GROMACS .gro file of C-alpha atoms in nm:
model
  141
    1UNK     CA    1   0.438  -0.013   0.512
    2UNK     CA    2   0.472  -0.390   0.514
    3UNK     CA    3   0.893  -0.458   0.587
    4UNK     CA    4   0.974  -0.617   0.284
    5UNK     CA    5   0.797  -0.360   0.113
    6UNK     CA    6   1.038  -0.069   0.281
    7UNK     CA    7   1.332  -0.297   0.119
    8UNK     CA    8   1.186  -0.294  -0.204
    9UNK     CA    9   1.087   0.070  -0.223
   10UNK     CA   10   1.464   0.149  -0.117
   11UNK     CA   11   1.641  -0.100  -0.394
   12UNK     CA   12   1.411   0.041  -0.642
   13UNK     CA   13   1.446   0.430  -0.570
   14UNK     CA   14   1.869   0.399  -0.514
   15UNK     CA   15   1.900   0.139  -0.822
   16UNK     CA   16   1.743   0.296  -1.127
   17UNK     CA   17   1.994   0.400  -1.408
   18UNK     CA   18   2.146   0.784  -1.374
   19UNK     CA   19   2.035   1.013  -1.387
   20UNK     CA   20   1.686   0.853  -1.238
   21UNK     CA   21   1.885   0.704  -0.949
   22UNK     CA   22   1.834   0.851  -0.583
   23UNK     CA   23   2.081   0.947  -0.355
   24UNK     CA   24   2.030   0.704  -0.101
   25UNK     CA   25   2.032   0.898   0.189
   26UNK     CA   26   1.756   1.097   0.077
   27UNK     CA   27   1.593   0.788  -0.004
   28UNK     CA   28   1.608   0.673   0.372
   29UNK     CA   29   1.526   1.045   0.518
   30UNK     CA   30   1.206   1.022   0.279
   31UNK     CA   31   1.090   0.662   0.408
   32UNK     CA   32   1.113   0.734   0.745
   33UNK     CA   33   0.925   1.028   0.723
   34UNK     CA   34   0.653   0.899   0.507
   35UNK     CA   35   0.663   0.554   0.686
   36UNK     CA   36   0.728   0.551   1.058
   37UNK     CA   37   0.526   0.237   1.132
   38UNK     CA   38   0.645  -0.083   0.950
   39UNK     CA   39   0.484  -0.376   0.972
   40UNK     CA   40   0.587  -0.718   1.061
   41UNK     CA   41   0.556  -0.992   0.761
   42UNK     CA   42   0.328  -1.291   0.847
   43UNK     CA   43   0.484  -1.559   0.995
   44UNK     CA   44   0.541  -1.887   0.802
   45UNK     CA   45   0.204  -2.092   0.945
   46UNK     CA   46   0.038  -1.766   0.739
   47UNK     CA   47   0.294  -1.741   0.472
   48UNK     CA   48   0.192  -2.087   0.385
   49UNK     CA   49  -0.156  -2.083   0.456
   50UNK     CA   50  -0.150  -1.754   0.195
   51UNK     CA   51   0.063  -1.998  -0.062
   52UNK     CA   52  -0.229  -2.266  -0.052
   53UNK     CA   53  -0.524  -2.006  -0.086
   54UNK     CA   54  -0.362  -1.843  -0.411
   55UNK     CA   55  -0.297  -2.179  -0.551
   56UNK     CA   56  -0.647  -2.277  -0.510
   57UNK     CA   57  -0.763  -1.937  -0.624
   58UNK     CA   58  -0.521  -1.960  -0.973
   59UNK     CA   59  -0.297  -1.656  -0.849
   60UNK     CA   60   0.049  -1.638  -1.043
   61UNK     CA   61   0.298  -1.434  -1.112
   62UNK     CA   62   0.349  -1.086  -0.908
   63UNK     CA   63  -0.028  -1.118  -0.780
   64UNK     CA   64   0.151  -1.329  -0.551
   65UNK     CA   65   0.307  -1.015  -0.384
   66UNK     CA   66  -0.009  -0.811  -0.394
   67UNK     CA   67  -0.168  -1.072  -0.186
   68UNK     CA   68   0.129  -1.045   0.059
   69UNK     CA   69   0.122  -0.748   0.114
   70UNK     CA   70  -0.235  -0.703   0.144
   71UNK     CA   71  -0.213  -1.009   0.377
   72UNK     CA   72   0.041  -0.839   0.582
   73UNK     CA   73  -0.166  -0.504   0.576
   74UNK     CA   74  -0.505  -0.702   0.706
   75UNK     CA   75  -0.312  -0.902   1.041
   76UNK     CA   76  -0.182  -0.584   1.146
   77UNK     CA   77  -0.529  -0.443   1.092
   78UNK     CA   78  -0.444  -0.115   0.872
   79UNK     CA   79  -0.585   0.012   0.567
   80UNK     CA   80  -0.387  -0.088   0.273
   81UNK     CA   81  -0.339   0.239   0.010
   82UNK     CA   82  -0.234   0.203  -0.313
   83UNK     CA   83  -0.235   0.308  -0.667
   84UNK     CA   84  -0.219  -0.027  -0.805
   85UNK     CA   85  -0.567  -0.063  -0.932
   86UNK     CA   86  -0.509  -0.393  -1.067
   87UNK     CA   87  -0.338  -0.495  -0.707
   88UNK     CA   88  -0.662  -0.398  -0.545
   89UNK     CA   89  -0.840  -0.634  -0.715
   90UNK     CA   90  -0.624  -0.887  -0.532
   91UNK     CA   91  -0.623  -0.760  -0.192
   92UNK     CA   92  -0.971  -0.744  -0.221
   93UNK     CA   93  -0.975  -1.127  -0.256
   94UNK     CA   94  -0.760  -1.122   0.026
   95UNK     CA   95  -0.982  -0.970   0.269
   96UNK     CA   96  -0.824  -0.685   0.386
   97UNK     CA   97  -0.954  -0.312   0.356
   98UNK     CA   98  -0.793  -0.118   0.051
   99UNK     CA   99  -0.827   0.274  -0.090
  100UNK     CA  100  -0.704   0.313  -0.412
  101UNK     CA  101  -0.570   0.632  -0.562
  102UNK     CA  102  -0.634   0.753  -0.941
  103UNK     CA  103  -0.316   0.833  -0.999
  104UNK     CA  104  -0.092   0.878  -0.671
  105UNK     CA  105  -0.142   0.722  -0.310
  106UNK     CA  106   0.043   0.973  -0.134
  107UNK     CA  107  -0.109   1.274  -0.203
  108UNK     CA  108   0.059   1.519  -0.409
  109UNK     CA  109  -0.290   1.643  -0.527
  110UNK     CA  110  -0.415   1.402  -0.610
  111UNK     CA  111  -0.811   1.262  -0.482
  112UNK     CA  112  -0.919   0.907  -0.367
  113UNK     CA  113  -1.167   0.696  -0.446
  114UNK     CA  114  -1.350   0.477  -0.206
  115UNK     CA  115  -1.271   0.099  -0.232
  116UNK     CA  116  -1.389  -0.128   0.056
  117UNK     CA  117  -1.423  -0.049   0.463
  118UNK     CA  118  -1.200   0.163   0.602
  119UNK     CA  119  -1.173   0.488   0.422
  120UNK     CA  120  -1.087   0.777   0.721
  121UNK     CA  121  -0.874   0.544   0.825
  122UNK     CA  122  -0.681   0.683   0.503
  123UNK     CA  123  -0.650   1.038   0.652
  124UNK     CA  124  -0.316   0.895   0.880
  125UNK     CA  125  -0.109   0.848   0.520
  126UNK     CA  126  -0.195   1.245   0.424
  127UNK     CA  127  -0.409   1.103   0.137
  128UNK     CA  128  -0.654   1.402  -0.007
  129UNK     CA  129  -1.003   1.341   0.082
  130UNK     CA  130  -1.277   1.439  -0.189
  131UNK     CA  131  -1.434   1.732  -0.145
  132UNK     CA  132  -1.791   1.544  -0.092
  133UNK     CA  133  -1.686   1.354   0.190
  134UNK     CA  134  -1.569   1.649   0.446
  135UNK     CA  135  -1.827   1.827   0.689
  136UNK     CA  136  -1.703   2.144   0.521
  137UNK     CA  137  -1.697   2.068   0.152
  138UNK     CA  138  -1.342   2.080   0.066
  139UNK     CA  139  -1.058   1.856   0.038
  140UNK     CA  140  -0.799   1.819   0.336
  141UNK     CA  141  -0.437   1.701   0.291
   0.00000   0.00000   0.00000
């Protein structure tokens, strides 16, 4: 998970309105156990470099985010999961290798669909493979 991402994530989940809000101790416990590799943002050389390239390319608004993170997901060389269908669309611009989720990108039952190089490379974040792509026809968590 890129690091500002982990930030956001954890202001999100501990600052929704009760009773939504969660505790935030559990919220910490969850993200290290679902995220024990974070991943240094680009520097500012890149940063910039990304701010010229999305300019040029028309990108506004919080596509600018999508592209960081899929920025900061292709110099550390991992496979960027998400659920964000319209995101993908961005970090596909970006370069970097992406597998979206229909409905969840964490599991939870849910299947993947194949979007772009890198799809085993999926099986590290638990993400259900579809039952066509396994040697013995079913799904693995």
């Amino acid at each position: 998970m890129p690091a500002h991402a982990l930030l956001e994530t954890y202001s999100v989940l501990t600052g929704f309105p009760p009773p939504h809000r969660a505790a935030p101790d559990l919220v910490g416990e969850w993200l290290d156990d679902r995220f024990p590799m974070i991943l240094s943002p680009p520097g500012p050389q890149e940063q910039r470099a990304l701010v010229r390239r999305l300019a040029a390319a028309g990108r506004t608004g919080g596509a600018v985010y999508d592209a960081l993170v899929a920025l900061t997901a292709q110099l550390a060389g991992a496979v960027l999961v998400t659920a964000d269908v319209r995101a993908a669309a961005t970090t596909g611009w970006s370069g970097s290798r992406c597998v979206t989720s229909a409905r969840h990108p964490f599991g939870l039952g849910e299947t993947v669909s194949r979007s772009g190089e890198g799809w085993a490379d999926a099986q590290r974040w638990s993400v259900p493979y579809p039952a066509e792509s396994t040697a013995e026809g079913r799904s693995r968590g």
